[in-house]
Tab-separated table of C-alpha atoms and ligand atoms in Angstrom:
chain	number	residue	atom	x	y	z
I	236	MET	CA	-0.330	17.100	-27.992
I	237	GLN	CA	0.269	13.855	-29.897
I	238	LYS	CA	-1.888	11.172	-31.454
I	239	ILE	CA	-1.110	7.583	-32.384
I	240	LEU	CA	-1.686	6.339	-35.915
I	241	ILE	CA	-2.007	2.606	-36.570
I	242	ASP	CA	-2.428	0.854	-39.896
I	243	GLY	CA	-3.957	-2.443	-38.846
I	244	GLY	CA	-3.350	-5.901	-40.192
I	245	GLY	CA	0.233	-6.850	-39.323
I	246	THR	CA	1.286	-9.904	-37.308
I	247	LEU	CA	3.547	-9.348	-34.310
I	248	ARG	CA	6.751	-11.369	-34.262
I	249	GLY	CA	9.995	-11.164	-32.345
I	250	THR	CA	11.357	-10.409	-28.887
I	251	VAL	CA	10.795	-7.438	-26.664
I	252	LYS	CA	12.264	-6.569	-23.274
I	253	VAL	CA	9.767	-5.755	-20.545
I	254	SER	CA	10.041	-2.497	-18.531
I	255	GLY	CA	9.880	-2.051	-14.761
I	256	ALA	CA	6.426	-1.954	-13.157
I	257	LYS	CA	4.829	1.473	-12.749
I	258	ASN	CA	2.719	0.339	-9.804
I	259	SER	CA	5.749	-1.038	-8.019
I	260	CYS	CA	8.083	1.818	-8.810
I	261	LEU	CA	5.754	4.535	-7.443
I	262	PRO	CA	5.401	3.154	-3.878
I	263	VAL	CA	9.040	1.995	-3.858
I	264	LEU	CA	10.090	5.587	-4.573
I	265	MET	CA	7.977	6.645	-1.566
I	266	THR	CA	9.956	4.297	0.733
I	267	THR	CA	12.837	6.785	0.343
I	268	ILE	CA	10.909	9.182	2.598
I	269	LEU	CA	11.530	6.778	5.473
I	270	ALA	CA	15.326	6.968	5.658
I	271	GLU	CA	18.029	9.598	5.327
I	272	GLY	CA	20.926	8.962	2.960
I	273	GLU	CA	21.250	7.982	-0.673
I	274	HIS	CA	18.726	5.562	-2.179
I	275	ARG	CA	19.116	3.855	-5.562
I	276	ILE	CA	16.148	2.354	-7.384
I	277	ARG	CA	17.087	0.430	-10.552
I	278	ASN	CA	14.957	-0.651	-13.510
I	279	THR	CA	12.646	2.348	-13.120
I	280	PRO	CA	10.433	2.857	-16.165
I	281	ASP	CA	10.622	6.249	-17.859
I	282	LEU	CA	6.985	7.266	-17.378
I	283	VAL	CA	5.090	10.454	-16.698
I	284	ASP	CA	3.869	9.049	-13.338
I	285	VAL	CA	7.435	8.218	-12.281
I	286	ARG	CA	8.541	11.768	-13.121
I	287	THR	CA	5.569	13.131	-11.147
I	288	THR	CA	6.654	11.049	-8.132
I	289	CYS	CA	10.213	12.384	-8.473
I	290	LYS	CA	8.798	15.946	-8.524
I	291	LEU	CA	6.799	15.176	-5.415
I	292	LEU	CA	9.928	13.938	-3.617
I	293	GLU	CA	11.810	17.055	-4.727
I	294	GLY	CA	8.971	19.176	-3.370
I	295	LEU	CA	9.417	17.423	-0.012
I	296	GLY	CA	13.078	18.419	-0.027
I	297	ALA	CA	14.909	15.435	-1.538
I	298	GLU	CA	17.518	15.595	-4.302
I	299	VAL	CA	16.378	13.372	-7.152
I	300	SER	CA	18.096	12.388	-10.388
I	301	MET	CA	17.430	9.723	-12.998
I	302	ALA	CA	19.972	8.207	-15.371
I	303	ARG	CA	19.821	5.017	-17.434
I	304	GLY	CA	16.859	3.624	-15.528
I	305	THR	CA	18.247	4.270	-12.036
I	306	VAL	CA	16.642	6.862	-9.801
I	307	ARG	CA	18.840	8.275	-7.065
I	308	VAL	CA	17.044	9.953	-4.166
I	309	ALA	CA	19.115	11.635	-1.458
I	310	HIS	CA	18.190	13.658	1.621
I	311	ASN	CA	19.254	14.316	5.177
I	312	GLY	CA	15.728	14.750	6.484
I	313	LEU	CA	12.886	16.249	4.483
I	314	SER	CA	11.932	19.896	4.834
I	315	SER	CA	8.271	19.645	3.734
I	316	HIS	CA	5.473	17.182	4.468
I	317	GLU	CA	2.971	18.327	1.864
I	318	ALA	CA	1.790	16.818	-1.442
I	319	PRO	CA	0.102	19.719	-3.225
I	320	TYR	CA	-3.053	19.672	-5.361
I	321	ASP	CA	-1.102	20.316	-8.591
I	322	LEU	CA	0.693	16.977	-8.292
I	323	VAL	CA	-2.052	14.860	-6.738
I	324	LYS	CA	-4.583	15.917	-9.364
I	325	THR	CA	-2.336	14.464	-12.090
I	326	MET	CA	-1.534	11.267	-10.195
I	327	ARG	CA	-3.690	9.676	-7.509
I	328	ALA	CA	-0.803	7.470	-6.356
I	329	SER	CA	0.705	10.617	-4.761
I	330	VAL	CA	-1.442	9.665	-1.775
I	331	VAL	CA	1.081	6.907	-1.004
I	332	CYS	CA	3.361	9.515	0.593
I	333	LEU	CA	0.880	9.813	3.508
I	334	GLY	CA	1.990	6.672	5.358
I	335	PRO	CA	5.774	7.204	5.153
I	336	LEU	CA	5.507	10.940	5.968
I	337	VAL	CA	3.431	10.425	9.081
I	338	GLY	CA	5.465	7.339	10.077
I	339	ARG	CA	8.798	9.151	9.807
I	340	TYR	CA	7.924	12.814	10.513
I	341	GLY	CA	4.627	12.605	12.398
I	342	ARG	CA	2.980	14.975	9.898
I	343	ALA	CA	1.542	14.813	6.409
I	344	ARG	CA	-0.682	17.158	4.443
I	345	VAL	CA	-1.844	15.695	1.167
I	346	SER	CA	-4.376	17.021	-1.309
I	347	LEU	CA	-7.369	14.672	-1.224
I	348	PRO	CA	-7.556	12.818	-4.541
I	349	GLY	CA	-10.979	13.127	-6.092
I	350	GLY	CA	-12.730	10.518	-8.207
I	351	CYS	CA	-11.259	9.702	-11.599
I	352	ALA	CA	-12.352	8.307	-14.954
I	353	ILE	CA	-12.604	4.747	-13.623
I	354	GLY	CA	-14.503	5.352	-10.372
I	355	ALA	CA	-14.917	7.259	-7.092
I	356	ARG	CA	-11.812	5.657	-5.517
I	357	PRO	CA	-12.102	6.767	-1.879
I	358	ILE	CA	-9.125	6.510	0.535
I	359	ASP	CA	-11.191	5.821	3.655
I	360	GLN	CA	-9.325	2.547	4.314
I	361	HIS	CA	-5.945	4.316	4.234
I	362	LEU	CA	-7.226	6.879	6.750
I	363	LYS	CA	-9.006	4.353	8.964
I	364	GLY	CA	-5.786	2.338	9.149
I	365	LEU	CA	-3.693	5.383	10.066
I	366	GLU	CA	-6.193	6.249	12.812
I	367	LYS	CA	-5.854	2.707	14.160
I	368	LEU	CA	-2.123	3.383	14.425
I	369	GLY	CA	-2.892	6.427	16.583
I	370	ALA	CA	-2.806	9.210	13.986
I	371	LYS	CA	-5.214	12.154	14.039
I	372	VAL	CA	-6.855	12.695	10.686
I	373	SER	CA	-8.636	15.868	9.626
I	374	LEU	CA	-9.892	17.257	6.348
I	375	SER	CA	-9.826	20.908	5.414
I	376	HIS	CA	-9.626	22.994	2.251
I	377	GLY	CA	-9.423	19.851	0.099
I	378	TYR	CA	-6.441	18.499	2.024
I	379	VAL	CA	-6.167	15.577	4.400
I	380	GLU	CA	-3.916	16.291	7.365
I	381	VAL	CA	-2.511	13.463	9.432
I	382	THR	CA	-0.512	13.980	12.598
I	383	ALA	CA	0.921	11.714	15.287
I	384	LYS	CA	3.700	11.881	17.869
I	385	ARG	CA	4.851	8.335	17.172
I	386	LEU	CA	2.520	5.792	15.618
I	387	ARG	CA	1.669	2.752	17.729
I	388	GLY	CA	1.217	-0.746	16.327
I	389	ASN	CA	-2.313	-2.153	16.232
I	390	ARG	CA	-4.498	-4.639	14.377
I	391	ILE	CA	-6.034	-3.192	11.198
I	392	VAL	CA	-8.779	-5.093	9.405
I	393	LEU	CA	-9.363	-3.632	5.956
I	394	ASP	CA	-12.942	-3.640	4.666
I	395	GLN	CA	-11.551	-4.724	1.312
I	396	PRO	CA	-8.061	-5.369	0.026
I	397	THR	CA	-6.624	-2.097	-1.281
I	398	VAL	CA	-3.271	-2.018	-3.050
I	399	THR	CA	-2.094	1.519	-2.305
I	400	GLY	CA	-3.892	1.379	1.071
I	401	THR	CA	-1.875	-1.680	2.127
I	402	GLU	CA	1.334	-0.024	0.868
I	403	ASN	CA	0.576	3.190	2.752
I	404	LEU	CA	-0.099	1.306	5.984
I	405	LEU	CA	2.996	-0.869	5.604
I	406	MET	CA	5.133	2.249	5.228
I	407	ALA	CA	3.419	3.889	8.214
I	408	ALA	CA	3.798	0.856	10.463
I	409	VAL	CA	7.479	0.042	9.898
I	410	LEU	CA	8.627	2.842	12.227
I	411	ALA	CA	5.675	2.554	14.657
I	412	LYS	CA	6.182	1.413	18.235
I	413	GLY	CA	5.231	-2.243	18.648
I	414	GLU	CA	3.526	-4.743	16.385
I	415	THR	CA	0.990	-4.074	13.639
I	416	GLU	CA	-1.134	-6.659	11.895
I	417	ILE	CA	-2.869	-5.817	8.608
I	418	ARG	CA	-5.701	-8.238	7.879
I	419	ASN	CA	-7.431	-8.593	4.502
I	420	ALA	CA	-4.310	-7.032	2.983
I	421	ALA	CA	-3.814	-6.757	-0.777
I	422	ARG	CA	-1.621	-9.568	-2.142
I	423	GLU	CA	-0.429	-7.989	-5.414
I	424	PRO	CA	3.236	-8.569	-6.401
I	425	GLU	CA	3.713	-4.795	-6.127
I	426	VAL	CA	2.725	-4.899	-2.426
I	427	LEU	CA	5.138	-7.783	-1.896
I	428	GLN	CA	7.934	-5.783	-3.536
I	429	VAL	CA	7.303	-2.799	-1.247
I	430	ALA	CA	7.553	-5.118	1.786
I	431	GLU	CA	10.749	-6.712	0.455
I	432	VAL	CA	12.345	-3.310	-0.141
I	433	LEU	CA	11.366	-2.197	3.373
I	434	ASN	CA	12.860	-5.390	4.845
I	435	GLN	CA	16.075	-4.768	2.906
I	436	MET	CA	16.082	-1.276	4.518
I	437	GLY	CA	15.897	-2.901	7.955
I	438	ALA	CA	12.145	-3.263	8.567
I	439	LYS	CA	10.655	-6.397	10.115
I	440	ILE	CA	7.709	-7.498	7.982
I	441	GLU	CA	6.307	-11.008	7.622
I	442	GLY	CA	3.423	-12.379	5.602
I	443	ALA	CA	3.499	-9.893	2.687
I	444	GLY	CA	1.891	-11.480	-0.372
I	445	THR	CA	-0.739	-13.120	1.888
I	446	GLN	CA	-3.905	-11.697	3.461
I	447	SER	CA	-2.265	-11.101	6.848
I	448	ILE	CA	0.866	-9.021	7.251
I	449	TRP	CA	2.772	-8.555	10.524
I	450	ILE	CA	5.082	-5.622	11.072
I	451	GLN	CA	7.364	-5.276	14.077
I	452	GLY	CA	8.223	-1.584	14.324
I	453	VAL	CA	11.905	-0.563	14.310
I	454	ASP	CA	13.544	2.758	15.287
I	455	SER	CA	15.217	3.612	11.993
I	456	LEU	CA	15.825	2.356	8.471
I	457	ALA	CA	18.754	2.406	6.030
I	458	PRO	CA	18.542	3.711	2.438
I	459	ALA	CA	16.908	1.539	-0.230
I	460	ARG	CA	18.864	-0.321	-2.920
I	461	CYS	CA	16.575	-2.280	-5.175
I	462	THR	CA	15.447	-3.283	-8.656
I	463	VAL	CA	11.843	-2.728	-9.727
I	464	ILE	CA	9.988	-5.918	-10.758
I	465	PRO	CA	8.821	-6.336	-14.381
I	466	ASP	CA	5.510	-4.701	-15.270
I	467	ARG	CA	2.931	-7.499	-15.357
I	468	ILE	CA	0.335	-5.235	-16.982
I	469	GLU	CA	2.692	-4.245	-19.799
I	470	VAL	CA	3.474	-7.953	-20.217
I	471	GLY	CA	-0.232	-8.791	-20.259
I	472	THR	CA	-0.972	-6.067	-22.796
I	473	LEU	CA	1.762	-7.359	-25.128
I	474	MET	CA	0.552	-10.947	-24.635
I	475	VAL	CA	-2.946	-9.934	-25.722
I	476	ALA	CA	-1.467	-7.989	-28.668
I	477	SER	CA	0.348	-11.051	-29.937
I	478	VAL	CA	-2.744	-13.265	-29.574
I	479	MET	CA	-4.939	-10.742	-31.382
I	480	THR	CA	-2.569	-10.486	-34.332
I	481	GLY	CA	-1.929	-14.251	-34.508
I	482	GLY	CA	1.717	-13.524	-33.737
I	483	LYS	CA	4.656	-15.213	-32.002
I	484	VAL	CA	6.353	-13.117	-29.352
I	485	LEU	CA	8.919	-13.634	-26.597
I	486	LEU	CA	8.552	-11.204	-23.693
I	487	ARG	CA	12.012	-11.093	-22.191
I	488	GLY	CA	12.093	-10.612	-18.439
I	489	ALA	CA	8.366	-11.357	-17.958
I	490	ARG	CA	7.461	-13.319	-14.824
I	491	ALA	CA	4.895	-16.055	-15.406
I	492	ASP	CA	4.269	-16.397	-11.657
I	493	HIS	CA	2.720	-12.882	-11.745
I	494	GLN	CA	0.408	-13.787	-14.653
I	495	THR	CA	-1.371	-16.946	-13.541
I	496	ALA	CA	-4.936	-15.677	-14.029
I	497	LEU	CA	-4.199	-14.075	-17.400
I	498	ILE	CA	-2.280	-17.109	-18.683
I	499	GLU	CA	-5.256	-19.292	-17.773
I	500	LYS	CA	-7.726	-17.043	-19.640
I	501	LEU	CA	-5.492	-16.612	-22.711
I	502	THR	CA	-4.980	-20.378	-22.858
I	503	GLU	CA	-8.780	-20.847	-22.740
I	504	ALA	CA	-8.962	-18.390	-25.633
I	505	GLY	CA	-6.611	-20.644	-27.637
I	506	ALA	CA	-3.162	-19.132	-27.047
I	507	ILE	CA	-0.144	-21.389	-26.665
I	508	ILE	CA	2.030	-20.086	-23.868
I	509	THR	CA	5.397	-21.460	-22.806
I	510	VAL	CA	7.489	-20.246	-19.940
I	511	HIS	CA	11.258	-19.998	-20.419
I	512	GLU	CA	14.044	-18.868	-18.179
I	513	GLU	CA	14.325	-15.665	-20.194
I	514	GLY	CA	10.605	-14.882	-20.227
I	515	ILE	CA	7.204	-15.840	-21.637
I	516	HIS	CA	6.679	-17.028	-25.198
I	517	ILE	CA	3.195	-16.710	-26.660
I	518	ARG	CA	1.610	-17.606	-29.960
I	519	ALA	CA	-1.929	-17.971	-31.202
I	520	PRO	CA	-2.895	-20.344	-33.957
I	521	GLY	CA	-6.269	-18.848	-34.932
I	522	ARG	CA	-9.271	-16.724	-34.042
I	523	PRO	CA	-9.681	-16.441	-30.247
I	524	LYS	CA	-12.379	-18.487	-28.525
I	525	PRO	CA	-14.832	-16.578	-26.297
I	526	VAL	CA	-13.945	-16.567	-22.587
I	527	ASP	CA	-15.950	-15.164	-19.652
I	528	LEU	CA	-14.147	-13.425	-16.831
I	529	THR	CA	-14.611	-11.395	-13.677
I	530	THR	CA	-11.992	-8.990	-12.352
I	531	GLN	CA	-10.824	-9.722	-8.791
I	532	PRO	CA	-8.057	-8.668	-6.426
I	533	TYR	CA	-4.780	-10.576	-7.000
I	534	PRO	CA	-4.359	-13.484	-7.619
I	535	GLY	CA	-7.649	-13.111	-9.537
I	536	PHE	CA	-7.930	-11.577	-12.997
I	537	PRO	CA	-6.560	-7.982	-12.810
I	538	THR	CA	-8.867	-5.047	-13.457
I	539	ASP	CA	-5.868	-3.413	-15.171
I	540	MET	CA	-6.157	-6.056	-17.943
I	541	GLN	CA	-9.939	-5.936	-18.374
I	542	ALA	CA	-10.039	-3.356	-21.185
I	543	GLN	CA	-7.288	-5.099	-23.159
I	544	PHE	CA	-8.932	-8.528	-22.782
I	545	MET	CA	-12.206	-7.001	-23.941
I	546	ALA	CA	-10.507	-5.832	-27.155
I	547	LEU	CA	-9.461	-9.470	-27.690
I	548	MET	CA	-12.965	-10.777	-26.999
I	549	ALA	CA	-14.376	-8.185	-29.425
I	550	VAL	CA	-12.984	-10.342	-32.260
I	551	ALA	CA	-13.558	-13.766	-30.617
I	552	ASP	CA	-15.503	-16.531	-32.281
I	553	GLY	CA	-18.602	-16.193	-30.041
I	554	THR	CA	-20.025	-14.218	-27.129
I	555	SER	CA	-18.250	-13.594	-23.830
I	556	ILE	CA	-19.222	-11.876	-20.600
I	557	ILE	CA	-16.761	-9.611	-18.844
I	558	SER	CA	-17.647	-8.474	-15.320
I	559	GLU	CA	-15.842	-5.619	-13.574
I	560	HIS	CA	-15.819	-6.043	-9.778
I	561	ILE	CA	-13.129	-3.558	-8.718
I	562	PHE	CA	-13.982	-0.174	-10.269
I	563	GLU	CA	-17.563	0.875	-10.965
I	564	ASN	CA	-16.878	2.925	-14.081
I	565	ARG	CA	-14.174	1.027	-15.891
I	566	PHE	CA	-16.013	0.496	-19.176
I	567	MET	CA	-15.171	3.808	-20.860
I	568	HIS	CA	-13.449	1.954	-23.708
I	569	VAL	CA	-16.668	0.172	-24.716
I	570	SER	CA	-18.198	3.010	-26.723
I	571	GLU	CA	-14.908	3.658	-28.527
I	572	LEU	CA	-14.459	-0.057	-29.343
I	573	ASN	CA	-18.033	-0.059	-30.660
I	574	ARG	CA	-17.114	2.857	-32.937
I	575	MET	CA	-14.524	0.500	-34.420
I	576	GLY	CA	-17.208	-2.089	-35.177
I	577	ALA	CA	-17.231	-4.104	-31.935
I	578	LYS	CA	-20.583	-5.324	-30.595
I	579	ILE	CA	-20.490	-4.752	-26.859
I	580	LYS	CA	-23.472	-4.022	-24.599
I	581	PHE	CA	-23.462	-3.013	-20.938
I	582	GLU	CA	-25.569	-4.771	-18.370
I	583	GLY	CA	-24.714	-3.029	-15.098
I	584	ALA	CA	-21.249	-4.107	-13.999
I	585	ARG	CA	-20.843	-6.532	-16.897
I	586	ALA	CA	-20.333	-6.238	-20.601
I	587	VAL	CA	-21.703	-8.710	-23.104
I	588	VAL	CA	-19.199	-8.943	-25.941
I	589	GLN	CA	-20.434	-10.488	-29.151
I	590	GLY	CA	-17.307	-11.254	-31.153
I	591	VAL	CA	-17.117	-9.938	-34.723
I	592	ARG	CA	-14.763	-11.112	-37.461
I	593	HIS	CA	-13.301	-7.682	-38.230
I	594	LEU	CA	-12.925	-4.265	-36.633
I	595	SER	CA	-12.516	-1.168	-38.741
I	596	GLY	CA	-10.090	1.689	-38.140
I	597	ALA	CA	-11.595	4.902	-36.757
I	598	GLN	CA	-10.740	8.088	-34.888
I	599	VAL	CA	-11.067	7.283	-31.189
I	600	MET	CA	-10.451	9.012	-27.896
I	601	ALA	CA	-8.490	7.517	-24.984
I	602	THR	CA	-10.182	8.068	-21.629
I	603	ASP	CA	-7.801	6.426	-19.176
I	604	LEU	CA	-4.573	4.473	-19.155
I	605	ARG	CA	-5.787	0.918	-19.749
I	606	ALA	CA	-8.634	2.051	-22.020
I	607	SER	CA	-5.971	3.663	-24.258
I	608	ALA	CA	-4.124	0.348	-24.421
I	609	SER	CA	-7.295	-1.476	-25.494
I	610	LEU	CA	-7.747	0.990	-28.367
I	611	VAL	CA	-4.151	0.443	-29.477
I	612	LEU	CA	-4.779	-3.326	-29.486
I	613	ALA	CA	-7.985	-2.918	-31.480
I	614	GLY	CA	-6.126	-0.662	-33.940
I	615	LEU	CA	-3.503	-3.373	-34.543
I	616	ILE	CA	-6.047	-5.682	-36.165
I	617	ALA	CA	-8.618	-3.201	-37.490
I	618	ARG	CA	-8.962	-2.793	-41.231
I	619	GLY	CA	-7.572	0.557	-42.293
I	620	ARG	CA	-6.246	3.363	-40.134
I	621	THR	CA	-6.962	4.064	-36.452
I	622	GLU	CA	-6.146	7.440	-34.912
I	623	ILE	CA	-6.027	7.590	-31.125
I	624	TYR	CA	-6.234	10.952	-29.372
I	625	ARG	CA	-5.362	11.910	-25.778
I	626	ILE	CA	-2.515	9.433	-25.666
I	627	TYR	CA	-1.019	11.212	-22.662
I	628	HIS	CA	-3.052	8.650	-20.719
I	629	LEU	CA	-0.986	5.884	-22.357
I	630	ASP	CA	2.315	7.602	-21.571
I	631	ARG	CA	1.447	7.778	-17.881
I	632	GLY	CA	1.814	4.020	-17.546
I	633	TYR	CA	3.487	2.429	-20.594
I	634	GLN	CA	7.108	3.091	-21.501
I	635	ARG	CA	6.820	3.679	-25.256
I	636	LEU	CA	4.305	0.924	-25.982
I	637	ASP	CA	4.224	2.137	-29.599
I	638	LYS	CA	7.999	1.661	-29.930
I	639	LYS	CA	7.823	-1.875	-28.522
I	640	LEU	CA	4.969	-2.768	-30.885
I	641	ARG	CA	6.846	-1.274	-33.843
I	642	LYS	CA	9.843	-3.430	-32.960
I	643	LEU	CA	7.519	-6.436	-33.212
I	644	GLY	CA	6.349	-5.374	-36.658
I	645	ALA	CA	3.262	-3.211	-36.016
I	646	HIS	CA	2.605	-0.220	-38.278
I	647	ILE	CA	2.250	2.303	-35.517
I	648	ARG	CA	3.606	5.832	-35.168
I	649	ARG	CA	2.984	9.147	-33.445
I	650	SER	CA	2.208	12.508	-34.920
I	651	GLN	CA	1.253	15.934	-33.626
I	652	ALA	CA	-2.470	16.498	-33.217
I	653	GLN	CA	-5.124	18.763	-31.854
I	654	PRO	CA	-7.703	16.529	-30.167
I	655	PRO	CA	-11.154	16.716	-31.713
I	656	THR	CA	-13.443	18.869	-29.564
I	657	THR	CA	-15.764	16.843	-27.361
I	658	VAL	CA	-19.443	17.664	-27.037
I	659	THR	CA	-21.074	17.543	-23.629
N	1941	EPU	N1	-11.245	1.332	-2.064
N	1941	EPU	C1	-12.061	1.899	-1.088
N	1941	EPU	N2	-11.482	2.589	-0.071
N	1941	EPU	C2	-10.145	2.743	0.021
N	1941	EPU	C3	-9.320	2.191	-0.958
N	1941	EPU	C4	-9.895	1.472	-1.990
N	1941	EPU	O1	-13.279	1.767	-1.157
N	1941	EPU	O2	-9.693	3.398	0.986
N	1941	EPU	C5	-11.840	0.561	-3.156
N	1941	EPU	C6	-11.608	1.194	-4.522
N	1941	EPU	O3	-12.553	2.189	-4.815
N	1941	EPU	C7	-11.707	-0.016	-5.414
N	1941	EPU	C8	-11.068	-1.143	-4.572
N	1941	EPU	O4	-11.151	-0.685	-3.224
N	1941	EPU	O5	-13.047	-0.330	-5.648
N	1941	EPU	C9	-9.646	-1.483	-4.878
N	1941	EPU	O6	-8.889	-0.282	-5.047
N	1941	EPU	P1	-7.349	-0.192	-4.670
N	1941	EPU	O7	-7.216	0.695	-3.492
N	1941	EPU	O8	-6.747	-1.543	-4.577
N	1941	EPU	O9	-6.760	0.583	-5.942
N	1941	EPU	P2	-5.581	1.603	-5.886
N	1941	EPU	O10	-4.621	1.192	-4.851
N	1941	EPU	O11	-6.085	2.996	-5.880
N	1941	EPU	C10	-4.016	0.284	-7.526
N	1941	EPU	C11	-3.353	0.554	-8.838
N	1941	EPU	C12	-4.411	0.624	-9.929
N	1941	EPU	C13	-5.138	-0.726	-9.955
N	1941	EPU	C14	-5.741	-1.023	-8.576
N	1941	EPU	C15	-6.398	-2.391	-8.487
N	1941	EPU	C16	-1.417	1.824	-8.194
N	1941	EPU	C17	-0.683	3.108	-8.216
N	1941	EPU	N3	-2.620	1.802	-8.762
N	1941	EPU	O12	-4.912	1.372	-7.317
N	1941	EPU	O13	-3.713	0.801	-11.154
N	1941	EPU	O14	-6.165	-0.690	-10.910
N	1941	EPU	O15	-4.700	-0.961	-7.581
N	1941	EPU	O16	-5.512	-3.393	-8.773
N	1941	EPU	O17	-0.901	0.839	-7.691
N	1941	EPU	C18	-3.492	1.421	-13.394
N	1941	EPU	O18	-2.285	1.133	-13.305
N	1941	EPU	O19	-4.072	1.647	-14.499
N	1941	EPU	C19	-4.290	1.503	-12.182
N	1941	EPU	C20	-5.453	2.149	-12.118
């Protein structure tokens, strides 16, 4: 078990190259279920969740190897159609194998993901959509079982846009008979990438990236060859880090068109952001101004950046209100930020953040992936030393964030640690 140690106070300066997007890479790896042959996925981030997905594919019968950022997946038909509890309990996104398994093999048995630190996170929309395509869905012994002879295209209207739900249904519908329409689809860049990869494999999808997606089913697909898009949440986290420390940073490979909502909010907070061919440059001349925000599905402000933006607002020159509209329990970082001297109060689904001039280093506990990132950001500017425990959450979704920050001048390192015992 490791902890992160940060001695706060430095200013971030320099250039850092952005990694591939976790939330794109995971569903893109699942597209390999849909076609026999050898698939190559480039620019894959080296993350715990990516390795878990590779294990899942191996468990299904594929040969998987990873070298220098390229994952090679090869199979001549999968021998299993089951995602077991041991894998799903460590990574909810395992559920994204449901759609491709039932679309290609007519059978899938996947451990039902439970709730997690940030909310209940049901998968009813995934299952409702698969039923609309003609699948039979049953639940037993903690597993969801989906069967179908061949799926049949239909119109699916989602109750709310769901990212992995849309990806699952896209992957189910590409081999279905006839046309499928997904209405109220998620529009995230990661969904668009999944559709583009599927089209490159021979699928016929139109409208991805908008609220209505049309899929004309085909009989078979060719192996995937693709490059994972840059991670917009890693980019956002590093943008906030440079604003908090009053730094000047170039994020090489970052795509500004994926960051519109964040760029708008950071600009309101006083950051000066310029977009170059090679990436995004960001600097911040002084203490951030307070900014209110509400998380929304893309292209709105991402829930995956809420905790990090709250760390920024914790030291803003005034009071801001941050409302969380996607996940009901995504404020676990608040009490830890308060232990570092922040003044944040909950009011239902919103947090009132009264900016303070300084935070102070403390021992804090990470509770989920993005909450861990917010504690790292707070540690960068806190007076004294911050020790962050349970950083395995961070390693699930950031490829060596500490190394990237160190390259930019932060005093951050890892050391071995026993986590402090928690009291219930
Ligand atoms: N929802 C339902 N029923 C469903 C599906 C979703 O009620 O069947 C609800 C959820 O409970 C939530 C909302 O719909 O309130 C949106 O959830 P969504 O399904 O879009 O989330 P997800 O697909 O499970 C992905 C990302 C999350 C990110 C969310 C929102 C992946 C692997 N995960 O999750 O990423 O927060 O979209 O953008 O793509 C992270 O990277 O830290 C992370 C949690």
